[in-house]
Amino acid sequence: MNYRVFGKTGFKASEVSLGTWQLGSKWGDPFDEQVAMNTLQAAYEQGVNLIDTADIYQDGMSEHTVGKFLKGKKDKVFVVTKCGRKLNPHVSAGYNEENIVKFVDASLKNMDVDSLDLVLLHCPPTEVYRNPEIFYVLDKLKRQGKICHYGVSVEKVDEALEALNYDISAIEVIFNMFRLKPAEELFPKASKQNVGIIVRVPLASGLLTGKILRRNNIWKS
C-alpha cells in the first residue's frame, strides 16, 4: 500500500480507501453486520487506513459498524463521514445550524466517538456553496471539538472551486477516465491550498472494471 499526506489533515493516508455505501450487503439485500465486519477487516489487513462513510448509508448502520469495528484498533484509521442527504426535501434552506449540529451529533453517537475526523457536506445544492453562514457553523463545530476537519462532496467542479473560498480540508469529486475535468483547474488549485482530494466513482460505476461487455448491442456484466 502506498501512503501520502492527506492535505491539511496531516494524516498519512492510504492511497486506496474503503467506501462504505453498500457496507454489509449487496444492492437490495438486508444489512449483514458480519459481512460488514469481514469487509472492514480485509481492508484493514491490506493497509487501508482511510474509510469513507455517510450518515445516510444503510440508514446509519454503516457509521455504527465502522465505529464498532475500530474500537481497540492499534493503528489509527481516518474516517470521513458526510451529512446533509437526510434532508427531505433536499434543499439549500435545510443546510442551517440546527440541522448541521443535529447531523454531527448523530454521527458522533453512531460511531461512539468524541470527535469526527472529517465531515463533508454531502453534495448539497449549489446555493449552499455561496452561503458562508454554513461554513461558519462548521468552524464553530471545530472550535467545540466535535469535528477536526470539514470539507465538501460535490457534483460539479464549479462547486468545488467555490468551496475553496472557505477553510476546507478536503474535496470529494467524481474523477475517472470519462470525467477528467477536475484535473484541469481544480486539482492544481486544491494542491496550492493544501486541500486533500478524495476521488469517487473512480471505476465509473463498473464501466472501467473490464467486467461489463457488450454483446448483441446489449451491455452485460
XYZ file of C-alpha atoms in Angstrom:
221
model
C 0.000 0.000 0.000
C 1.208 3.495 -0.829
C 0.536 6.397 1.531
C 0.553 10.176 1.193
C -0.224 13.135 3.443
C -3.922 13.955 3.191
C -3.868 17.729 2.757
C -4.388 19.944 5.787
C -5.290 16.980 7.974
C -1.633 15.994 8.155
C -2.682 12.342 8.253
C -0.630 9.882 6.203
C -3.467 8.129 4.398
C -3.529 5.078 2.170
C -3.926 5.990 -1.492
C -6.723 3.417 -1.692
C -9.608 3.980 0.719
C -12.714 1.944 1.518
C -16.081 3.339 0.503
C -18.954 2.006 2.595
C -22.127 2.936 0.739
C -23.173 -0.728 0.496
C -21.207 -1.975 3.500
C -22.736 -5.209 4.754
C -24.879 -6.131 1.760
C -25.324 -6.279 -1.968
C -27.685 -3.837 -3.621
C -31.212 -4.504 -2.374
C -30.207 -7.087 0.256
C -30.701 -6.543 4.016
C -27.760 -5.329 6.092
C -25.461 -8.099 7.346
C -23.144 -6.971 10.145
C -20.820 -9.963 9.798
C -20.291 -9.245 6.098
C -19.589 -5.622 7.026
C -17.067 -6.632 9.692
C -15.341 -9.041 7.306
C -15.105 -6.311 4.661
C -13.603 -3.830 7.111
C -11.141 -6.401 8.435
C -9.970 -7.339 4.930
C -9.343 -3.679 4.075
C -7.570 -3.075 7.386
C -5.272 -6.067 6.845
C -4.315 -4.721 3.399
C -3.195 -1.420 4.905
C -6.269 0.695 4.139
C -6.407 3.382 6.819
C -8.993 5.757 5.326
C -12.693 4.885 5.351
C -15.398 6.897 3.606
C -18.919 6.700 5.005
C -22.017 8.879 5.478
C -24.846 9.217 7.958
C -27.364 8.104 5.349
C -25.512 4.942 4.255
C -27.525 1.899 5.336
C -29.640 4.252 7.455
C -26.768 4.860 9.869
C -25.648 1.229 10.116
C -22.530 1.972 8.047
C -21.312 4.587 10.543
C -22.309 2.421 13.503
C -20.443 -0.625 12.196
C -17.338 1.366 11.263
C -17.235 2.794 14.782
C -17.732 -0.627 16.334
C -15.010 -2.180 14.176
C -12.426 0.482 15.020
C -12.806 0.132 18.787
C -9.498 -1.028 20.225
C -7.603 -0.977 16.908
C -3.939 -0.180 17.485
C -3.354 1.655 14.212
C -5.187 4.906 13.529
C -7.832 4.749 10.809
C -9.067 8.096 9.493
C -12.832 8.191 8.976
C -14.556 10.546 6.551
C -18.293 10.926 7.008
C -20.859 13.087 5.266
C -24.070 14.858 6.198
C -26.993 16.583 4.502
C -28.662 13.918 2.389
C -31.069 13.057 5.181
C -32.863 16.296 4.413
C -36.270 15.737 2.841
C -36.716 17.705 0.724
C -33.007 18.121 -0.003
C -32.972 21.904 -0.406
C -30.469 24.621 0.439
C -32.647 26.021 3.246
C -32.149 22.752 5.111
C -28.451 23.453 5.436
C -28.653 25.521 8.599
C -27.032 25.454 12.037
C -29.799 23.459 13.706
C -29.686 20.651 11.159
C -25.905 20.526 10.738
C -25.413 20.274 14.507
C -28.089 17.577 14.682
C -26.416 15.561 11.935
C -22.959 15.840 13.506
C -24.266 14.835 16.935
C -25.973 11.794 15.391
C -22.746 10.732 13.658
C -20.815 11.105 16.907
C -23.354 8.837 18.577
C -23.393 6.342 15.699
C -19.628 5.893 15.780
C -19.349 6.321 19.556
C -16.542 8.866 19.334
C -15.881 12.259 20.899
C -14.792 13.922 17.656
C -15.209 13.245 13.936
C -12.035 13.187 11.828
C -13.595 14.810 8.759
C -17.155 15.811 7.872
C -18.168 16.604 4.298
C -21.322 18.368 3.199
C -22.945 15.634 1.114
C -23.446 17.044 -2.390
C -25.582 19.982 -1.271
C -27.477 22.246 -3.687
C -25.220 24.734 -5.462
C -26.622 27.675 -3.454
C -25.065 26.257 -0.270
C -21.538 26.938 -1.522
C -22.408 30.632 -1.754
C -23.656 30.798 1.845
C -20.746 31.498 4.222
C -23.020 31.021 7.242
C -22.937 27.249 6.732
C -19.163 27.218 6.839
C -19.187 29.429 9.948
C -21.239 26.668 11.595
C -18.594 24.113 10.650
C -15.881 26.419 12.012
C -17.828 26.606 15.276
C -18.064 22.816 15.469
C -14.287 22.655 15.004
C -13.733 25.068 17.868
C -16.044 22.964 20.030
C -14.003 19.871 19.215
C -16.891 17.949 17.672
C -15.110 17.779 14.302
C -11.429 18.015 13.441
C -11.815 18.960 9.783
C -14.539 19.678 7.254
C -14.967 19.786 3.512
C -17.401 19.094 0.704
C -18.518 16.297 -1.565
C -19.532 17.826 -4.888
C -21.380 17.053 -8.087
C -19.768 19.820 -10.162
C -16.245 21.189 -10.476
C -17.593 24.751 -10.206
C -18.990 23.881 -6.769
C -15.599 22.595 -5.653
C -13.905 25.777 -6.838
C -16.457 27.821 -4.890
C -15.767 25.759 -1.779
C -12.070 26.633 -1.948
C -13.053 30.098 -0.680
C -13.566 28.542 2.764
C -11.261 26.800 5.241
C -11.977 23.322 3.900
C -9.578 20.410 4.336
C -10.864 18.117 1.585
C -12.974 17.839 -1.542
C -14.630 14.651 -2.765
C -15.253 14.700 -6.508
C -16.011 12.287 -9.353
C -12.839 11.589 -11.333
C -12.217 8.814 -13.837
C -11.263 8.347 -17.495
C -14.697 9.629 -18.534
C -14.659 12.590 -16.137
C -11.261 14.275 -16.374
C -12.337 17.893 -15.908
C -11.181 18.135 -12.241
C -7.565 17.749 -13.365
C -7.725 20.896 -15.484
C -8.242 23.561 -12.824
C -9.492 22.063 -9.561
C -6.587 19.775 -8.703
C -3.873 22.439 -9.174
C -5.814 24.985 -7.090
C -6.599 22.462 -4.357
C -2.945 21.424 -4.212
C -1.849 25.056 -3.891
C -4.184 25.457 -0.895
C -3.169 22.080 0.574
C -6.718 20.739 0.259
C -6.938 16.951 0.052
C -8.780 15.241 -2.796
C -10.980 12.160 -2.424
C -11.794 10.612 -5.786
C -15.202 8.969 -6.018
C -16.588 6.745 -8.773
C -13.016 6.028 -9.987
C -14.208 2.992 -11.978
C -17.232 4.775 -13.459
C -19.734 2.616 -11.572
C -18.183 -0.539 -13.003
C -17.697 0.516 -16.622
C -13.913 0.588 -16.180
C -13.589 -2.753 -14.363
C -13.437 -4.797 -17.560
C -16.340 -6.911 -16.308
C -19.035 -5.251 -18.397
C -19.126 -6.439 -22.002
C -21.310 -5.564 -24.975
C -22.978 -8.490 -26.716
C -25.526 -8.021 -29.469
C -25.578 -4.300 -28.608
C -26.599 -5.084 -25.020
C -24.298 -4.288 -22.113
C -23.917 -7.193 -19.677
C -21.780 -7.740 -16.588
